[in-house]
């Protein structure tokens, strides 16, 4: 005889929660240089045998160490999406545009960031809107958003 | 005790940059994130029935109809025969301490004011052959056992029984058993 | 168990590399993995282009705080290669080379890179909070356990069953931390005495602070090659003679804690493949898994390098020292070098590789070596992974 079919109400459920208070992520070797540059209002990329990558991540796809270079733009929207809900599924007052933005002097990658504009299209030229220098912490949020150039 | 840092001439230090806690927190670009995951774990069929049994003050196990092994906590199938373990048995609840330790720390390694004694209890179950590698058992707190009992080894092999919470406080959870306590001489 | 020994290619280890093992490293997980991979390839005189397949290993994602952690750092050996991540908790460190072995032994790849990485420092306030997740959420976690409890319970049972005292067991910690003084990656190397161990902070009796390996960040990598490739790459390949792995169930409190049956099954599988009949005489150097000091003795017995309950006695006779009859953890092990979980197991494989090539420098054991063994253990007291190497 096999087990009888149970109803879900008959199964006891037990609550639990994530027991880690927080995670602390170190920036890494190139990440640290990028963080310092962001505080100065600059963005870094990484020169590899096959082209320039943004952001830098210390090593190239072929395994060789990458060389840090500054990227200046102009920045262009590679692709974008319109976000209507927050992470919990609550509707946002206004849809937000989230885009992959690549500077013209880089070949691969780019930054994923918000774009504030009346309209958005692929290939649109944008520029970063920086926080005031005193408020910058070396994180990607030092750029508040991108806006039409 | 001084920890000596190994440094020898001619050594190639492996790659890596050590940070002191203070150094880490002063790094630009450091990201801190608080996870907010909440879970609801299903106890499943066999364990749900086991937990209901605890609420009634009973320790239930399942028996394999083919080989007769008794499983506590209960499983839905026998690991050896792959047969559904449809037979339920109620255990007396008494048993012997398999191992016991004295904990001076909590889940996050914080110091406890009072040490806590926890251990594995090998339950008296039908069909157990003395010296067998596997047995019906539970992991739980021990009370009425002193740290000295644990350290001297007196606690191991000690006859114990569950101390139940009052019925109105039981919630169908492993804490319905407050702890396992020694059976006084002459009883059990 | 009857392993399939009809392999297509004999497999050799041709290179190994490590990063520093430390409590907190600046590098991101993928940078650590990349550094270790680069060291391993450099030591074999290879480049990333020479690698056909990649096997990654990392213990729970919840330490690094990155989901798909294996995939996260999979690009360290180049893009678009056959890549797989394997995982068996603490046993991962030796399961990674086992998986790399079958990639090459099957003829699927000529060369395979095994990389293991662990960054435990991101989880705050203490990685212990992550360990809370290995307990059963319904029957165990409501009791407020700490990971050390389970080890303490096993250690107490082992002490009871084998009559081993805390003083004897502490000698493992003393030996391994001393061995680690010669290891350039070591985090917890020290010249300590048994008294230092017994007087260190008491956490869960019978476990004191110095009975335990530290929390670490680090990575390790090992390069595997088929016989033809290996002979081209190096004059002194080290051969994988046998592998074994076994998994018991998670109901750790339903079995005798004094003897790790699953480690024994894994070892028997590996010995059979290697043609080893008397491991206690044929294995010349071993790296048993030692996250806690008693664990080394426990595993020595499970691996049949000593009879059950015989290891503490042999330890007292300095049997397991670098100059002893059967040196164990000559690297310094997890207790001395550090315990970035998956990377620590692979570090042990790397150490056996160096020992069998006589390249371990000041760590080289005194006796001549032909066969070496590395073992890891993990999950909820349930998995054994074993690899036997020969020169």
XYZ file of C-alpha atoms in Angstrom:
728
model
C 0.000 0.000 0.000
C 1.323 3.392 -0.879
C 0.867 6.569 1.119
C -2.529 8.159 0.903
C -2.932 11.395 -0.971
C -2.598 14.312 1.435
C -4.137 17.698 1.276
C -1.821 20.675 1.558
C -3.615 21.849 4.747
C -2.534 18.661 6.472
C 1.154 19.394 5.992
C 2.830 21.414 8.697
C 4.821 24.405 7.505
C 7.613 25.912 9.504
C 8.813 29.482 9.047
C 12.450 30.451 8.743
C 14.449 33.441 7.660
C 17.816 34.245 6.190
C 20.093 34.309 9.212
C 22.841 36.431 7.744
C 22.727 39.967 9.041
C 24.438 41.393 6.004
C 26.961 40.691 3.295
C 30.020 42.846 2.771
C 31.463 42.641 -0.719
C 35.035 43.806 -1.283
C 35.581 45.576 -4.594
C 38.567 43.505 -5.750
C 41.733 44.659 -7.520
C 40.354 46.501 -10.547
C 37.133 47.153 -8.683
C 39.081 49.219 -6.176
C 40.593 51.334 -8.960
C 37.146 51.745 -10.508
C 35.755 52.820 -7.138
C 38.468 55.464 -6.757
C 37.783 56.704 -10.292
C 34.023 56.894 -9.690
C 34.674 59.154 -6.711
C 36.532 61.441 -9.107
C 33.726 61.285 -11.651
C 35.541 59.015 -14.059
C 34.757 55.544 -15.416
C 37.402 52.923 -16.121
C 37.532 50.100 -18.600
C 39.997 47.332 -19.263
C 42.081 46.922 -22.394
C 42.321 43.310 -23.534
C 43.823 41.716 -26.661
C 40.399 41.720 -28.317
C 39.208 45.170 -27.270
C 38.169 47.383 -24.374
C 35.782 46.057 -21.725
C 33.633 48.055 -19.311
C 33.616 47.645 -16.331
C 37.130 46.300 -15.663
C 37.308 42.940 -13.895
C 41.058 42.301 -13.578
C 41.378 39.523 -16.141
C 40.455 39.248 -19.822
C 38.296 36.554 -21.405
C 41.434 34.799 -22.637
C 42.815 34.689 -19.092
C 45.458 37.393 -19.461
C 45.561 40.322 -17.051
C 43.755 43.407 -18.382
C 45.197 46.895 -18.508
C 43.173 49.731 -16.964
C 42.105 52.565 -19.280
C 39.735 55.468 -18.810
C 36.606 55.542 -20.958
C 35.113 58.948 -21.750
C 32.150 58.274 -23.943
C 30.030 59.483 -25.573
C 27.683 56.927 -24.018
C 25.020 55.208 -26.056
C 21.987 53.088 -25.160
C 22.612 49.533 -26.377
C 19.308 48.152 -25.140
C 16.723 49.141 -22.550
C 13.626 48.043 -20.717
C 10.799 49.882 -18.956
C 10.236 48.808 -15.366
C 6.674 49.101 -14.017
C 6.983 47.304 -10.664
C 9.442 47.321 -7.791
C 11.189 44.186 -6.505
C 8.136 43.211 -4.407
C 5.700 43.605 -7.287
C 4.262 46.950 -6.177
C 3.444 49.307 -9.028
C 5.857 52.228 -9.483
C 4.353 55.735 -9.756
C 6.180 56.225 -13.059
C 7.772 53.554 -15.218
C 11.564 53.663 -15.015
C 13.866 53.142 -17.968
C 16.745 50.776 -17.274
C 19.376 50.533 -19.979
C 22.653 48.939 -20.943
C 24.821 51.921 -21.789
C 28.154 51.542 -23.556
C 30.715 54.273 -24.207
C 31.822 54.583 -27.830
C 35.441 53.992 -26.825
C 34.675 50.525 -25.424
C 33.983 47.398 -27.428
C 32.236 45.154 -24.907
C 30.067 45.441 -21.822
C 28.847 48.752 -20.503
C 27.003 49.955 -17.438
C 23.476 48.985 -16.489
C 21.804 52.104 -15.191
C 18.670 54.210 -15.075
C 17.948 56.660 -17.865
C 15.751 59.718 -17.266
C 14.450 61.060 -20.528
C 11.214 61.976 -22.244
C 11.697 59.103 -24.611
C 14.326 56.429 -25.026
C 15.527 54.563 -28.088
C 18.396 52.244 -29.014
C 21.448 54.207 -30.093
C 20.382 57.275 -28.114
C 23.306 59.339 -26.823
C 23.271 59.859 -23.057
C 25.594 61.260 -20.413
C 26.039 60.370 -16.730
C 24.534 62.620 -14.091
C 26.991 62.491 -11.186
C 26.194 62.956 -7.535
C 27.974 65.907 -5.883
C 31.609 64.837 -5.171
C 31.103 64.830 -1.386
C 28.299 62.263 -1.580
C 30.196 59.787 -3.731
C 31.235 56.470 -2.164
C 32.897 54.674 -5.048
C 29.799 52.688 -5.951
C 27.901 52.570 -9.194
C 25.238 54.727 -7.555
C 27.719 57.636 -7.651
C 26.106 58.105 -11.042
C 22.540 59.048 -10.177
C 21.224 58.315 -13.635
C 21.951 58.918 -17.297
C 20.252 61.729 -19.164
C 20.074 62.767 -22.809
C 23.333 64.332 -23.958
C 50.146 32.854 22.351
C 51.943 34.645 19.549
C 51.116 33.546 16.025
C 54.295 33.527 14.003
C 54.048 34.718 10.460
C 55.932 32.347 8.216
C 58.429 34.349 6.185
C 61.411 32.687 4.580
C 63.994 34.054 2.174
C 63.370 32.926 -1.366
C 59.689 32.330 -0.799
C 57.267 33.370 -3.455
C 54.276 34.738 -1.625
C 51.052 33.481 -3.247
C 48.771 36.182 -4.684
C 46.181 37.837 -2.445
C 45.821 41.033 -0.396
C 44.890 40.587 3.250
C 42.671 43.254 4.808
C 42.142 44.047 8.458
C 38.493 44.595 9.349
C 39.073 48.338 9.714
C 40.871 48.494 6.370
C 38.005 46.695 4.681
C 35.408 49.097 5.999
C 37.404 52.088 4.771
C 37.616 50.757 1.196
C 35.917 52.849 -1.452
C 33.422 50.837 -3.453
C 32.617 48.458 -0.586
C 29.061 47.203 -0.962
C 26.985 46.121 2.030
C 23.750 44.308 1.450
C 21.154 42.936 3.803
C 19.328 39.892 2.482
C 15.618 39.749 3.221
C 14.753 36.168 2.424
C 11.848 34.541 4.272
C 11.123 30.866 3.982
C 8.253 28.549 4.728
C 9.496 24.986 5.026
C 7.085 22.154 4.429
C 7.519 19.319 6.882
C 6.173 16.821 4.371
C 3.843 13.946 5.132
C 5.893 11.773 7.463
C 7.344 14.644 9.474
C 3.986 16.414 9.734
C 2.536 13.341 11.366
C 5.609 13.108 13.606
C 5.157 16.741 14.685
C 1.455 16.176 15.387
C 2.494 13.217 17.504
C 4.791 15.477 19.523
C 1.832 17.764 20.230
C 0.075 14.754 21.721
C 3.153 13.782 23.714
C 4.060 10.826 21.529
C 7.241 9.968 19.658
C 6.219 8.269 16.443
C 8.332 6.395 13.957
C 7.768 4.493 10.757
C 8.636 0.860 10.184
C 9.596 -0.693 6.910
C 7.135 -3.513 6.201
C 9.851 -5.416 4.362
C 12.971 -5.280 6.568
C 11.456 -4.076 9.835
C 13.815 -1.067 10.316
C 12.294 1.611 12.502
C 12.945 5.200 11.474
C 12.825 8.088 13.923
C 12.451 10.774 12.722
C 10.113 9.006 10.317
C 10.774 8.802 6.596
C 8.246 7.961 3.930
C 10.350 5.190 2.447
C 12.927 2.690 3.590
C 16.404 3.637 2.452
C 17.388 0.012 2.048
C 14.246 -1.546 0.525
C 12.748 1.511 -1.185
C 9.441 0.314 0.171
C 6.891 2.849 1.457
C 7.108 2.805 5.255
C 3.386 2.708 5.877
C 3.467 1.194 9.369
C 3.526 3.602 12.298
C 4.946 2.715 15.683
C 4.796 4.658 18.921
C 8.054 4.584 20.829
C 8.208 4.674 24.626
C 10.410 7.773 24.321
C 13.091 6.434 26.601
C 16.598 5.977 25.373
C 20.295 6.326 26.000
C 22.611 9.270 25.490
C 24.781 8.530 22.460
C 26.886 11.660 22.807
C 26.632 14.947 24.679
C 28.438 18.284 24.648
C 28.454 21.510 26.643
C 27.912 24.611 24.518
C 29.193 27.969 25.680
C 28.203 29.726 22.446
C 25.020 30.471 20.490
C 24.168 30.227 16.791
C 26.267 33.259 15.843
C 29.160 32.258 18.064
C 28.097 34.742 20.749
C 29.004 33.719 24.329
C 26.165 32.271 26.391
C 25.713 33.204 30.019
C 24.742 29.684 30.998
C 26.179 26.710 29.149
C 23.701 24.504 27.350
C 23.981 20.738 27.114
C 22.890 19.062 23.910
C 23.333 15.616 22.528
C 22.120 12.711 20.475
C 19.632 10.378 22.108
C 19.461 6.813 20.888
C 15.810 5.881 21.416
C 14.587 2.502 22.527
C 13.027 1.059 19.401
C 11.867 -2.409 18.480
C 14.272 -4.385 16.333
C 17.500 -2.607 17.322
C 20.430 -4.975 17.552
C 22.955 -3.981 20.205
C 26.029 -2.423 18.602
C 24.235 -1.608 15.333
C 25.658 1.279 13.290
C 22.265 2.888 12.733
C 19.537 3.562 15.237
C 16.349 5.513 15.832
C 17.415 8.725 17.479
C 16.920 12.413 18.041
C 19.130 15.426 18.482
C 17.965 17.448 21.490
C 18.804 19.331 24.650
C 19.667 17.465 27.834
C 18.637 18.703 31.263
C 19.490 17.444 34.692
C 22.896 16.568 33.308
C 25.833 18.639 34.509
C 28.865 19.721 32.483
C 30.908 17.466 34.765
C 28.768 14.487 33.726
C 29.570 15.248 30.104
C 33.271 15.800 30.657
C 33.788 12.725 32.807
C 31.839 10.578 30.356
C 29.148 9.686 32.948
C 26.524 11.229 30.684
C 27.202 8.878 27.790
C 25.019 5.818 27.955
C 22.806 7.485 30.584
C 19.140 6.395 30.480
C 16.926 9.369 29.614
C 13.292 10.186 28.858
C 11.622 13.210 27.299
C 10.406 16.039 29.512
C 7.292 17.299 27.736
C 5.995 20.822 27.797
C 2.475 21.184 29.238
C -0.082 20.187 26.544
C -1.402 23.738 26.174
C 2.067 25.030 25.260
C 2.746 22.435 22.578
C 2.737 23.676 19.009
C 3.598 20.597 16.961
C 7.290 21.352 16.857
C 10.451 19.776 18.117
C 10.442 22.148 21.103
C 7.302 20.406 22.428
C 9.906 18.281 24.103
C 11.603 20.647 26.519
C 14.595 18.367 26.824
C 15.597 14.824 27.651
C 16.193 14.184 31.360
C 17.826 11.303 33.223
C 15.495 8.559 34.460
C 15.915 8.282 38.235
C 17.443 5.056 39.558
C 14.962 2.270 39.898
C 12.542 3.631 37.290
C 12.417 2.782 33.569
C 30.867 -1.253 -4.987
C 32.552 -1.987 -8.308
C 33.963 1.116 -9.946
C 34.344 1.156 -13.693
C 38.074 0.921 -14.138
C 38.029 0.593 -17.910
C 39.049 4.174 -18.491
C 39.992 5.505 -21.879
C 42.906 7.669 -20.824
C 45.267 7.489 -17.896
C 45.118 10.843 -16.127
C 48.002 12.881 -14.754
C 48.286 15.946 -12.565
C 50.703 18.386 -14.200
C 50.378 21.631 -12.252
C 48.943 23.228 -9.136
C 48.501 26.719 -7.740
C 47.200 28.529 -4.675
C 46.384 32.025 -3.508
C 47.022 33.242 -0.002
C 44.588 31.855 2.562
C 43.456 34.693 4.827
C 40.525 35.768 6.974
C 39.660 38.657 4.648
C 41.006 39.273 1.166
C 40.529 42.292 -1.069
C 40.035 40.147 -4.181
C 36.595 39.226 -5.442
C 35.772 35.496 -5.671
C 36.452 35.457 -9.392
C 39.771 37.248 -8.984
C 40.847 34.675 -6.420
C 39.844 31.832 -8.729
C 41.686 33.459 -11.601
C 44.879 34.006 -9.594
C 44.921 30.363 -8.513
C 44.244 29.161 -12.070
C 47.059 31.341 -13.368
C 49.496 29.946 -10.792
C 48.551 26.385 -11.712
C 48.891 26.958 -15.456
C 52.192 28.806 -15.053
C 53.591 25.932 -13.023
C 52.701 23.535 -15.855
C 54.000 25.908 -18.532
C 50.531 26.120 -20.089
C 48.255 28.980 -21.060
C 44.489 29.310 -20.765
C 44.210 28.317 -24.449
C 45.626 24.879 -23.653
C 42.701 24.012 -21.387
C 39.854 21.977 -22.906
C 37.446 21.667 -19.972
C 36.904 23.362 -16.643
C 35.547 21.985 -13.359
C 34.654 24.523 -10.680
C 33.985 23.961 -7.026
C 32.704 26.159 -4.254
C 30.782 25.350 -1.094
C 27.423 27.035 -0.296
C 26.827 30.186 -2.347
C 25.661 31.803 0.858
C 29.259 32.383 1.999
C 30.352 34.412 -0.997
C 26.877 35.936 -1.110
C 26.661 35.301 -4.859
C 24.195 32.839 -6.323
C 25.454 30.582 -9.111
C 28.870 31.136 -7.607
C 30.453 28.469 -9.807
C 29.057 30.121 -12.900
C 29.993 33.511 -11.495
C 33.658 32.697 -11.678
C 33.469 30.189 -14.534
C 35.021 32.660 -16.960
C 38.401 32.588 -15.193
C 39.601 29.888 -17.559
C 38.232 31.397 -20.739
C 34.792 31.605 -22.253
C 32.686 28.951 -23.911
C 34.503 25.886 -22.722
C 32.709 22.814 -21.377
C 32.404 23.900 -17.749
C 30.698 22.276 -14.810
C 30.364 23.032 -11.145
C 30.266 20.180 -8.676
C 29.183 20.404 -5.074
C 29.217 18.112 -2.056
C 29.625 20.591 0.808
C 33.012 20.364 2.485
C 33.844 17.354 0.327
C 33.785 19.574 -2.760
C 37.516 20.288 -2.595
C 38.372 16.699 -3.467
C 35.252 16.138 -5.576
C 36.445 18.818 -8.030
C 39.595 16.858 -8.986
C 37.522 13.653 -9.073
C 35.205 15.268 -11.612
C 38.189 16.663 -13.545
C 39.586 13.118 -13.585
C 36.511 11.658 -15.241
C 36.468 14.467 -17.800
C 39.933 13.367 -18.932
C 39.656 9.636 -18.203
C 36.551 9.390 -20.393
C 38.440 10.835 -23.346
C 36.124 13.855 -23.431
C 38.930 16.353 -22.760
C 42.689 16.197 -23.149
C 43.269 18.747 -20.419
C 41.038 19.877 -17.587
C 41.447 22.663 -15.084
C 40.044 22.112 -11.597
C 39.434 25.349 -9.694
C 38.030 25.682 -6.193
C 37.309 28.984 -4.503
C 35.748 30.112 -1.273
C 35.272 33.549 0.162
C 33.751 33.180 3.594
C 34.321 36.722 4.821
C 31.340 38.481 3.131
C 28.778 36.885 5.488
C 28.303 38.996 8.613
C 28.256 39.032 11.588
C 29.888 35.605 11.264
C 29.850 32.845 8.630
C 28.328 30.706 11.393
C 25.002 32.278 10.416
C 25.322 30.628 7.005
C 26.143 27.310 8.599
C 22.792 27.513 10.360
C 21.341 26.650 6.961
C 22.808 23.194 6.831
C 20.619 22.093 9.755
C 17.195 20.624 9.159
C 14.839 23.626 9.323
C 12.155 21.756 11.268
C 13.803 19.225 13.543
C 17.158 20.837 14.258
C 17.243 24.580 13.686
C 14.510 25.369 16.261
C 16.983 24.158 18.915
C 19.294 27.070 18.047
C 22.304 25.023 17.012
C 25.770 26.198 16.144
C 27.773 24.238 13.582
C 30.425 23.491 16.176
C 27.860 21.470 18.150
C 27.762 18.697 15.618
C 31.551 18.374 15.556
C 31.720 18.511 19.317
C 29.143 15.718 19.533
C 31.081 13.577 17.113
C 34.346 14.340 18.913
C 32.805 13.462 22.285
C 31.550 10.164 20.914
C 34.926 9.422 19.373
C 36.687 10.205 22.666
C 34.281 7.945 24.519
C 34.509 5.064 22.095
C 38.270 5.193 21.646
C 39.357 6.422 25.053
C 41.121 9.401 23.475
C 41.706 12.421 25.697
C 41.581 16.077 24.732
C 45.341 16.249 25.340
C 46.065 13.596 22.716
C 43.665 15.068 20.176
C 45.172 18.545 20.657
C 48.477 17.174 19.358
C 46.955 17.089 15.865
C 46.420 20.841 16.035
C 49.959 21.352 17.349
C 51.434 19.189 14.569
C 49.459 20.789 11.743
C 49.980 24.384 12.834
C 53.684 23.655 13.144
C 53.791 22.028 9.687
C 52.097 25.126 8.276
C 55.030 27.316 9.345
C 56.652 26.087 6.133
C 53.669 26.914 3.933
C 53.718 30.298 2.163
C 49.918 30.510 1.903
C 49.310 29.655 5.559
C 46.912 31.663 7.678
C 47.123 29.952 11.067
C 50.679 28.643 11.239
C 52.073 28.723 14.758
C 54.418 27.069 17.183
C 52.028 26.136 19.949
C 51.814 23.534 22.663
C 49.067 21.192 23.770
C 48.555 23.527 26.720
C 47.881 26.468 24.396
C 45.115 24.449 22.735
C 43.569 23.397 26.044
C 43.725 26.936 27.421
C 42.291 28.627 24.323
C 38.701 29.863 24.458
C 36.272 27.054 25.285
C 33.487 27.081 22.709
C 31.579 23.823 23.007
C 33.170 21.319 25.302
C 35.187 19.338 24.123
C 36.025 21.881 21.417
C 38.313 24.840 22.149
C 39.197 27.628 19.777
C 42.484 26.059 18.673
C 40.849 22.696 17.962
C 39.212 24.358 14.958
C 40.494 25.574 11.609
C 40.002 29.298 10.928
C 37.529 31.109 8.664
C 39.301 31.825 5.377
C 39.173 33.306 1.905
C 41.236 31.621 -0.784
C 41.395 29.608 -3.980
C 43.281 26.647 -5.384
C 43.658 25.143 -8.851
C 45.057 21.921 -10.295
C 45.691 21.007 -13.957
C 44.868 17.509 -15.237
C 46.008 16.035 -18.548
C 45.673 12.773 -20.439
C 48.721 10.507 -20.614
C 49.933 11.705 -24.033
C 49.476 15.370 -23.144
C 51.096 14.900 -19.762
C 54.209 13.304 -21.242
C 54.511 16.251 -23.592
C 54.045 18.798 -20.804
C 56.318 17.362 -18.147
C 58.941 14.715 -17.395
C 57.488 14.047 -13.966
C 53.726 13.685 -14.145
C 51.878 12.512 -11.060
C 49.222 9.922 -11.906
C 45.712 9.695 -10.578
C 45.647 6.078 -9.442
C 42.227 5.935 -7.884
C 39.204 7.990 -6.942
C 36.288 7.257 -4.665
C 33.248 8.990 -3.274
C 30.255 7.981 -1.196
C 27.284 9.800 0.267
C 25.300 8.769 3.343
C 21.938 10.306 4.326
C 21.513 13.556 6.259
C 20.208 11.824 9.392
C 23.514 12.130 11.200
C 21.899 11.443 14.588
C 20.701 8.057 13.411
C 24.154 6.516 13.214
C 27.302 5.737 15.175
C 29.270 8.978 15.197
C 32.621 7.465 16.177
C 33.312 5.941 12.756
C 32.782 7.568 9.325
C 31.412 4.686 7.277
C 30.956 6.860 4.179
C 34.666 7.811 4.163
C 35.512 4.139 4.405
C 33.336 3.273 1.395
C 34.930 6.068 -0.632
C 38.414 4.909 0.357
C 37.703 1.286 -0.559
C 36.524 2.393 -3.977
C 39.704 4.424 -4.550
C 42.030 1.674 -3.258
C 40.383 -0.905 -5.465
C 40.909 1.246 -8.517
C 44.509 1.908 -7.509
C 45.168 -1.761 -6.797
C 46.042 -0.968 -3.206
C 45.323 -3.837 -0.838
C 47.070 -2.709 2.341
C 46.639 1.067 2.462
C 48.263 1.334 5.910
C 51.525 0.125 4.316
C 51.197 1.263 0.726
C 50.150 4.893 1.245
C 53.294 6.923 1.959
C 51.816 10.335 2.654
C 48.240 11.413 3.325
C 46.238 14.596 3.574
C 43.121 13.608 5.536
C 40.544 16.347 6.002
C 41.165 18.205 9.265
C 38.688 21.050 9.864
C 38.815 19.967 13.522
C 41.771 18.187 15.077
C 39.917 14.981 16.035
C 38.638 14.823 12.460
C 42.102 13.945 11.167
C 42.260 10.887 13.446
C 38.655 9.986 12.638
C 39.442 10.097 8.938
C 42.763 8.250 9.246
C 40.722 5.378 10.670
C 37.986 5.693 8.051
C 40.678 5.594 5.370
C 42.070 2.381 6.906
C 45.442 4.022 7.482
C 45.013 2.890 11.073
C 42.654 0.440 12.759
C 39.551 1.883 14.428
C 40.621 3.709 17.605
C 44.310 3.153 16.829
C 45.075 6.615 15.432
C 45.415 8.417 18.803
C 47.987 5.861 19.914
C 49.997 6.198 16.704
C 49.800 9.973 17.019
C 51.438 9.740 20.426
C 54.287 7.810 18.811
C 54.829 10.662 16.288
C 53.725 8.261 13.549
C 52.021 11.067 11.599
C 54.830 13.661 11.776
C 56.676 14.707 8.643
C 59.516 12.443 9.718
C 57.153 9.672 10.825
C 56.047 6.393 9.311
C 52.948 7.834 7.675
C 53.097 11.637 7.503
C 49.620 13.207 7.510
C 48.801 16.810 6.644
C 52.439 17.715 5.889
C 51.091 20.944 4.370
C 49.691 22.039 7.691
C 46.168 21.077 6.675
C 43.093 23.142 7.303
C 44.141 23.755 10.898
C 47.380 25.400 9.828
C 46.998 26.644 6.271
C 43.364 27.701 6.584
C 39.926 26.515 5.610
C 38.399 28.230 2.569
C 36.142 25.195 2.324
C 36.326 23.952 -1.265
C 39.765 25.479 -1.846
C 41.110 23.772 1.276
C 40.317 20.312 -0.088
C 41.971 21.124 -3.396
C 44.957 22.550 -1.521
C 45.387 19.058 -0.033
C 45.435 17.507 -3.502
C 47.991 20.123 -4.585
C 50.137 19.256 -1.559
C 50.150 15.529 -2.425
C 51.100 16.492 -5.997
C 54.061 18.515 -4.703
C 55.069 15.790 -2.260
C 55.081 13.141 -5.007
C 57.194 15.421 -7.213
C 59.574 16.111 -4.305
C 58.790 19.794 -4.819
C 57.388 20.532 -1.378
C 60.633 22.166 -0.251
C 60.805 22.482 3.530
C 57.487 20.593 3.762
C 58.839 17.507 1.970
C 58.364 14.402 4.089
C 61.450 12.454 5.133
C 60.546 9.062 3.703
C 60.529 8.203 -0.007
C 57.050 8.568 -1.477
C 55.260 6.530 -4.141
C 51.590 6.792 -3.284
C 49.783 9.706 -1.682
C 46.197 10.277 -0.733
C 43.992 13.326 -0.219
C 40.548 13.144 1.301
C 37.756 15.553 2.082
C 34.550 15.167 3.944
C 31.455 17.264 4.241
C 27.749 17.968 4.046
C 25.900 16.975 7.213
C 28.463 14.364 8.357
C 27.681 12.342 5.259
C 30.116 12.534 2.343
C 33.591 11.144 1.771
C 35.714 11.985 -1.272
C 39.110 10.355 -1.815
C 41.797 10.638 -4.476
C 44.943 8.474 -4.629
C 47.931 9.812 -6.568
C 51.141 8.017 -7.512
C 54.422 8.969 -9.173
